[in-house]
C-alpha cells in the first residue's frame, strides 16, 4: 500500500493517516511532523525550516526532497506508507515519481480531502495537539475529557504556532497557489481519489478505505 493524502491545511489528513497507517501496517510519513521534530531537536534542517513554517510558507523543495529521499530509501519503507503532506508542489510530485521509480515502486492512489474554507479555519484555529504522543483534539468538536490534558497519554496539549488565524489564512493561500495544481497533475495520471473530508471521522475513514480498495 503506497498512498498519498492530499488536501488543504486542516482537512483531516493527519487524523486519518495515524489510524489507517496502523490498521494497514504501513508507515505514516508526515512531513510537517518530521520538520517539527527537527525544529525541536535544533538540527540544521530544523533551523532552516522554522522561519518558513512560522510564516505559513512552504519549506524549499530541495530541502523537502532530500529529507524524503532519505526516508523513503530506508529499509522500513519497503512495506508501504501513507504520505501525509507530501508532495505539495509539482516539483515535489515529479521528484517523488523519480524516487519511487529508482526504488522499483509506484504510487497506488492519491486521496484528496475536500473541505470548505470556513470549516478549515474553524478546525485549525481550534486544534490542540499532544506534545507527547501527537494525538489531535479540537476545542469544541473533539475536546479532551480534561482541558489541556491528552486522554491517550496524559501529555500536555498545545496550540501549534502556525495555527493562529493570520498564519492559517496565509497557509490556505499558499495551498491554493502551490499545492492545488497537484489535483490536475494526479487526475491526469488517473491516481486521484476525491473524498469528502466533512462529516464524522469514521464515515470519512470508510470512504478512504473504499477509495484505496481496502474496504473491509
Ligand atoms: P503540516 O503539519 O503538514 O500542516 P498542514 O498540511 O497544513 O496540515 P495540518 O496538519 O494543519 O492539517 P491536517 O490535514 O493534518 O488536519 P488534522 O488531521 O490535524 O505542515 C506544516 C508546515 O510544514 C507547512 O506550513 C510547511 O511550512 C511545512 N511543510 C510540511 N510539509 C511540507 C512540504 N511537503 N513541502 C514544503 N513545506 C512543508 O485536523 C485538523 C483539525 O480538525 C484537528 O483539530 C482535528 O481534530 C479536526 N478534525 C479532523 N477531522 C475532522 C472531522 N471529520 N470533523 C471535524 N473536525 C475534524
Short mmCIF file of C-alpha atoms and ligand atoms in Angstrom, two decimals:
data_model
loop_
_atom_site.label_atom_id
_atom_site.label_comp_id
_atom_site.label_asym_id
_atom_site.label_seq_id
_atom_site.Cartn_x
_atom_site.Cartn_y
_atom_site.Cartn_z
CA UNK A 1 0.00 0.00 0.00
CA UNK A 2 1.62 3.26 -1.17
CA UNK A 3 -0.77 6.15 -0.78
CA UNK A 4 -0.52 9.94 -0.55
CA UNK A 5 -3.04 12.11 1.33
CA UNK A 6 -3.54 15.46 -0.39
CA UNK A 7 -5.63 18.36 0.84
CA UNK A 8 -5.59 21.80 2.40
CA UNK A 9 -4.28 22.51 5.90
CA UNK A 10 -6.81 21.24 8.43
CA UNK A 11 -8.52 18.81 6.04
CA UNK A 12 -8.01 15.90 8.47
CA UNK A 13 -5.07 14.19 6.73
CA UNK A 14 -3.16 13.57 9.96
CA UNK A 15 -6.25 12.46 11.90
CA UNK A 16 -6.99 9.77 9.31
CA UNK A 17 -3.41 8.81 8.45
CA UNK A 18 -2.43 7.99 12.04
CA UNK A 19 -5.16 5.35 12.43
CA UNK A 20 -5.13 3.97 8.89
CA UNK A 21 -1.34 3.50 8.86
CA UNK A 22 -1.71 1.39 11.99
CA UNK A 23 -4.63 -0.56 10.52
CA UNK A 24 -2.78 -1.24 7.26
CA UNK A 25 0.60 -1.90 8.90
CA UNK A 26 2.40 0.78 6.87
CA UNK A 27 4.46 3.86 7.77
CA UNK A 28 2.82 7.22 8.40
CA UNK A 29 5.24 9.75 6.91
CA UNK A 30 4.06 13.27 7.80
CA UNK A 31 6.47 15.91 6.51
CA UNK A 32 5.06 18.52 8.92
CA UNK A 33 5.72 16.23 11.92
CA UNK A 34 9.22 15.40 10.64
CA UNK A 35 10.01 19.11 10.28
CA UNK A 36 8.59 20.00 13.73
CA UNK A 37 10.75 17.25 15.28
CA UNK A 38 13.80 18.73 13.54
CA UNK A 39 12.88 22.22 14.87
CA UNK A 40 12.53 20.88 18.43
CA UNK A 41 15.83 18.99 18.14
CA UNK A 42 17.54 22.16 16.81
CA UNK A 43 19.13 20.38 13.83
CA UNK A 44 20.38 22.22 10.71
CA UNK A 45 17.20 21.07 8.91
CA UNK A 46 15.04 22.43 11.75
CA UNK A 47 16.84 25.79 11.76
CA UNK A 48 16.34 26.11 8.00
CA UNK A 49 12.66 25.09 8.14
CA UNK A 50 11.49 27.13 11.15
CA UNK A 51 11.24 30.59 9.55
CA UNK A 52 9.21 29.25 6.61
CA UNK A 53 6.89 27.25 8.86
CA UNK A 54 6.23 30.12 11.28
CA UNK A 55 5.05 32.27 8.37
CA UNK A 56 2.88 29.51 6.90
CA UNK A 57 5.11 29.31 3.80
CA UNK A 58 6.43 26.10 2.27
CA UNK A 59 9.92 24.88 3.10
CA UNK A 60 12.04 24.93 -0.12
CA UNK A 61 11.55 21.94 -2.45
CA UNK A 62 15.21 20.82 -2.41
CA UNK A 63 15.19 20.56 1.41
CA UNK A 64 11.97 18.51 1.44
CA UNK A 65 13.02 16.29 -1.46
CA UNK A 66 16.36 15.45 0.23
CA UNK A 67 14.57 14.64 3.50
CA UNK A 68 12.02 12.37 1.79
CA UNK A 69 14.59 10.63 -0.45
CA UNK A 70 16.43 9.58 2.69
CA UNK A 71 13.23 8.45 4.43
CA UNK A 72 11.70 6.55 1.51
CA UNK A 73 15.01 4.80 0.83
CA UNK A 74 15.13 3.37 4.38
CA UNK A 75 14.53 -0.35 4.83
CA UNK A 76 11.26 0.04 6.79
CA UNK A 77 9.58 1.97 3.93
CA UNK A 78 9.55 -1.15 1.75
CA UNK A 79 6.37 -2.44 3.41
CA UNK A 80 4.40 0.64 2.28
CA UNK A 81 3.41 4.09 3.50
CA UNK A 82 0.89 6.88 3.76
CA UNK A 83 2.45 10.19 2.72
CA UNK A 84 0.78 12.98 4.71
CA UNK A 85 1.59 16.49 3.46
CA UNK A 86 3.94 15.40 0.66
CA UNK A 87 4.10 16.11 -2.23
CA UNK A 88 2.92 19.72 -2.04
CA UNK A 89 4.27 21.17 -5.29
CA UNK A 90 4.62 19.88 -8.86
CA UNK A 91 8.41 19.76 -8.37
CA UNK A 92 7.93 17.53 -5.30
CA UNK A 93 5.50 15.27 -7.20
CA UNK A 94 7.99 14.85 -10.03
CA UNK A 95 10.79 14.12 -7.57
CA UNK A 96 8.58 11.55 -5.82
CA UNK A 97 7.88 9.78 -9.13
CA UNK A 98 11.64 9.62 -9.84
CA UNK A 99 12.43 8.40 -6.32
CA UNK A 100 9.84 5.61 -6.47
CA UNK A 101 10.97 4.59 -9.97
CA UNK A 102 14.55 4.25 -8.70
CA UNK A 103 13.21 2.09 -5.86
CA UNK A 104 11.16 -0.05 -8.28
CA UNK A 105 7.90 1.15 -6.67
CA UNK A 106 4.78 3.04 -7.76
CA UNK A 107 2.21 5.21 -6.02
CA UNK A 108 -1.17 3.42 -5.84
CA UNK A 109 -3.59 6.26 -5.01
CA UNK A 110 -3.67 9.94 -4.07
CA UNK A 111 -6.60 10.56 -1.73
CA UNK A 112 -7.85 14.15 -1.95
CA UNK A 113 -9.70 15.53 1.11
CA UNK A 114 -12.31 18.06 0.02
CA UNK A 115 -13.25 20.53 2.81
CA UNK A 116 -14.73 24.06 2.62
CA UNK A 117 -12.65 27.04 3.71
CA UNK A 118 -14.79 28.21 6.67
CA UNK A 119 -14.59 24.66 8.10
CA UNK A 120 -10.79 24.59 7.62
CA UNK A 121 -10.46 27.88 9.53
CA UNK A 122 -12.69 26.61 12.33
CA UNK A 123 -10.73 23.35 12.63
CA UNK A 124 -7.24 24.87 12.58
CA UNK A 125 -7.84 27.72 14.99
CA UNK A 126 -9.47 25.25 17.46
CA UNK A 127 -6.89 22.46 17.10
CA UNK A 128 -4.87 21.31 20.12
CA UNK A 129 -2.07 18.71 19.86
CA UNK A 130 -0.47 16.48 22.49
CA UNK A 131 3.21 17.31 22.98
CA UNK A 132 3.97 13.72 23.99
CA UNK A 133 2.08 11.46 21.54
CA UNK A 134 0.86 13.84 18.81
CA UNK A 135 -2.84 12.98 19.26
CA UNK A 136 -5.02 15.78 17.86
CA UNK A 137 -8.07 17.37 19.54
CA UNK A 138 -10.43 20.21 18.74
CA UNK A 139 -11.64 22.55 21.47
CA UNK A 140 -15.31 22.12 20.53
CA UNK A 141 -15.72 19.17 18.12
CA UNK A 142 -13.39 16.66 19.82
CA UNK A 143 -12.31 18.08 23.18
CA UNK A 144 -10.26 16.08 25.68
CA UNK A 145 -12.00 14.94 28.88
CA UNK A 146 -9.82 17.31 30.95
CA UNK A 147 -8.94 20.65 29.34
CA UNK A 148 -5.27 20.78 28.30
CA UNK A 149 -4.58 17.08 29.05
CA UNK A 150 -4.30 14.26 26.49
CA UNK A 151 -6.84 11.44 27.02
CA UNK A 152 -4.49 8.94 25.34
CA UNK A 153 -1.29 9.50 27.35
CA UNK A 154 -1.82 12.32 29.91
CA UNK A 155 0.56 14.62 27.98
CA UNK A 156 0.21 18.41 27.75
CA UNK A 157 -1.91 19.83 24.90
CA UNK A 158 -0.65 22.89 23.00
CA UNK A 159 -1.66 25.08 20.09
CA UNK A 160 0.70 24.90 17.08
CA UNK A 161 2.50 28.18 16.37
CA UNK A 162 1.16 28.22 12.81
CA UNK A 163 -2.48 27.75 13.92
CA UNK A 164 -3.11 31.46 14.71
CA UNK A 165 -5.73 32.95 12.37
CA UNK A 166 -3.38 35.20 10.30
CA UNK A 167 -0.93 32.35 9.65
CA UNK A 168 -3.77 29.94 8.85
CA UNK A 169 -5.08 32.37 6.20
CA UNK A 170 -1.59 32.52 4.68
CA UNK A 171 -1.29 28.71 4.69
CA UNK A 172 -4.61 28.45 2.84
CA UNK A 173 -3.42 30.96 0.23
CA UNK A 174 -0.12 29.07 -0.17
CA UNK A 175 -2.13 25.85 -0.60
CA UNK A 176 -4.28 27.37 -3.36
CA UNK A 177 -1.27 28.74 -5.23
CA UNK A 178 1.30 25.95 -4.85
CA UNK A 179 -0.49 22.71 -3.95
CA UNK A 180 -3.89 22.83 -5.68
CA UNK A 181 -2.30 22.34 -9.16
CA UNK A 182 -1.48 18.80 -7.97
CA UNK A 183 -5.17 17.91 -8.29
CA UNK A 184 -4.94 18.16 -12.09
CA UNK A 185 -1.48 16.58 -12.09
CA UNK A 186 -2.75 13.42 -10.38
CA UNK A 187 -6.15 13.46 -12.12
CA UNK A 188 -4.33 13.33 -15.47
CA UNK A 189 -2.40 10.29 -14.22
CA UNK A 190 -5.64 8.57 -13.04
CA UNK A 191 -4.37 8.44 -9.45
CA UNK A 192 -6.72 10.97 -7.82
CA UNK A 193 -9.43 9.64 -5.49
CA UNK A 194 -11.51 12.51 -4.04
CA UNK A 195 -13.35 12.01 -0.74
CA UNK A 196 -15.48 14.45 1.21
CA UNK A 197 -13.42 15.48 4.25
CA UNK A 198 -16.52 16.76 6.10
CA UNK A 199 -18.71 14.71 8.42
CA UNK A 200 -17.91 12.13 11.10
CA UNK A 201 -14.28 10.91 11.21
CA UNK A 202 -15.44 7.26 10.95
CA UNK A 203 -17.51 7.95 7.81
CA UNK A 204 -14.57 9.64 6.12
CA UNK A 205 -12.32 6.73 7.11
CA UNK A 206 -14.74 4.28 5.41
CA UNK A 207 -14.70 6.42 2.25
CA UNK A 208 -10.89 6.38 2.24
CA UNK A 209 -10.78 2.59 2.69
CA UNK A 210 -13.14 2.22 -0.28
CA UNK A 211 -11.19 4.69 -2.41
CA UNK A 212 -7.92 2.78 -1.97
CA UNK A 213 -9.61 -0.58 -2.48
CA UNK A 214 -9.10 -1.66 1.10
CA UNK A 215 -12.73 -1.78 2.23
CA UNK A 216 -13.27 -4.48 4.81
P1 LIG B 1 1.71 20.22 8.12
O1 LIG B 1 1.98 19.84 9.52
O2 LIG B 1 1.73 19.16 7.07
O3 LIG B 1 0.37 21.03 8.10
P2 LIG B 1 -0.85 21.06 7.05
O4 LIG B 1 -0.75 20.39 5.75
O5 LIG B 1 -1.07 22.49 6.98
O6 LIG B 1 -1.85 20.14 7.65
P3 LIG B 1 -2.39 20.14 9.08
O7 LIG B 1 -1.53 19.28 9.96
O8 LIG B 1 -2.60 21.55 9.53
O9 LIG B 1 -3.83 19.52 8.84
P4 LIG B 1 -4.37 18.04 8.67
O10 LIG B 1 -4.98 17.92 7.32
O11 LIG B 1 -3.35 17.01 9.06
O12 LIG B 1 -5.55 18.08 9.73
P5 LIG B 1 -5.71 17.38 11.17
O13 LIG B 1 -5.94 15.93 10.98
O14 LIG B 1 -4.64 17.81 12.11
O15 LIG B 1 2.75 21.33 7.65
C1 LIG B 1 3.13 22.40 8.48
C2 LIG B 1 4.19 23.24 7.75
O16 LIG B 1 5.35 22.43 7.45
C3 LIG B 1 3.78 23.80 6.38
O17 LIG B 1 3.06 25.01 6.51
C4 LIG B 1 5.14 23.99 5.71
O18 LIG B 1 5.81 25.12 6.20
C5 LIG B 1 5.91 22.78 6.19
N1 LIG B 1 5.76 21.62 5.28
C6 LIG B 1 5.19 20.42 5.58
N2 LIG B 1 5.23 19.61 4.51
C7 LIG B 1 5.85 20.30 3.52
C8 LIG B 1 6.18 20.02 2.16
N3 LIG B 1 5.86 18.83 1.59
N4 LIG B 1 6.77 20.99 1.42
C9 LIG B 1 7.10 22.17 1.95
N5 LIG B 1 6.82 22.52 3.25
C10 LIG B 1 6.19 21.60 4.00
O19 LIG B 1 -7.11 18.05 11.62
C11 LIG B 1 -7.23 19.43 11.87
C12 LIG B 1 -8.25 19.68 12.98
O20 LIG B 1 -9.53 19.26 12.54
C13 LIG B 1 -7.99 18.89 14.29
O21 LIG B 1 -8.35 19.70 15.40
C14 LIG B 1 -8.91 17.68 14.18
O22 LIG B 1 -9.31 17.19 15.46
C15 LIG B 1 -10.08 18.26 13.42
N6 LIG B 1 -10.76 17.28 12.56
C16 LIG B 1 -10.20 16.29 11.80
N7 LIG B 1 -11.14 15.61 11.12
C17 LIG B 1 -12.33 16.19 11.46
C18 LIG B 1 -13.71 15.92 11.07
N8 LIG B 1 -14.02 14.95 10.22
N9 LIG B 1 -14.67 16.73 11.60
C19 LIG B 1 -14.37 17.76 12.48
N10 LIG B 1 -13.09 18.03 12.88
C20 LIG B 1 -12.09 17.26 12.36
#
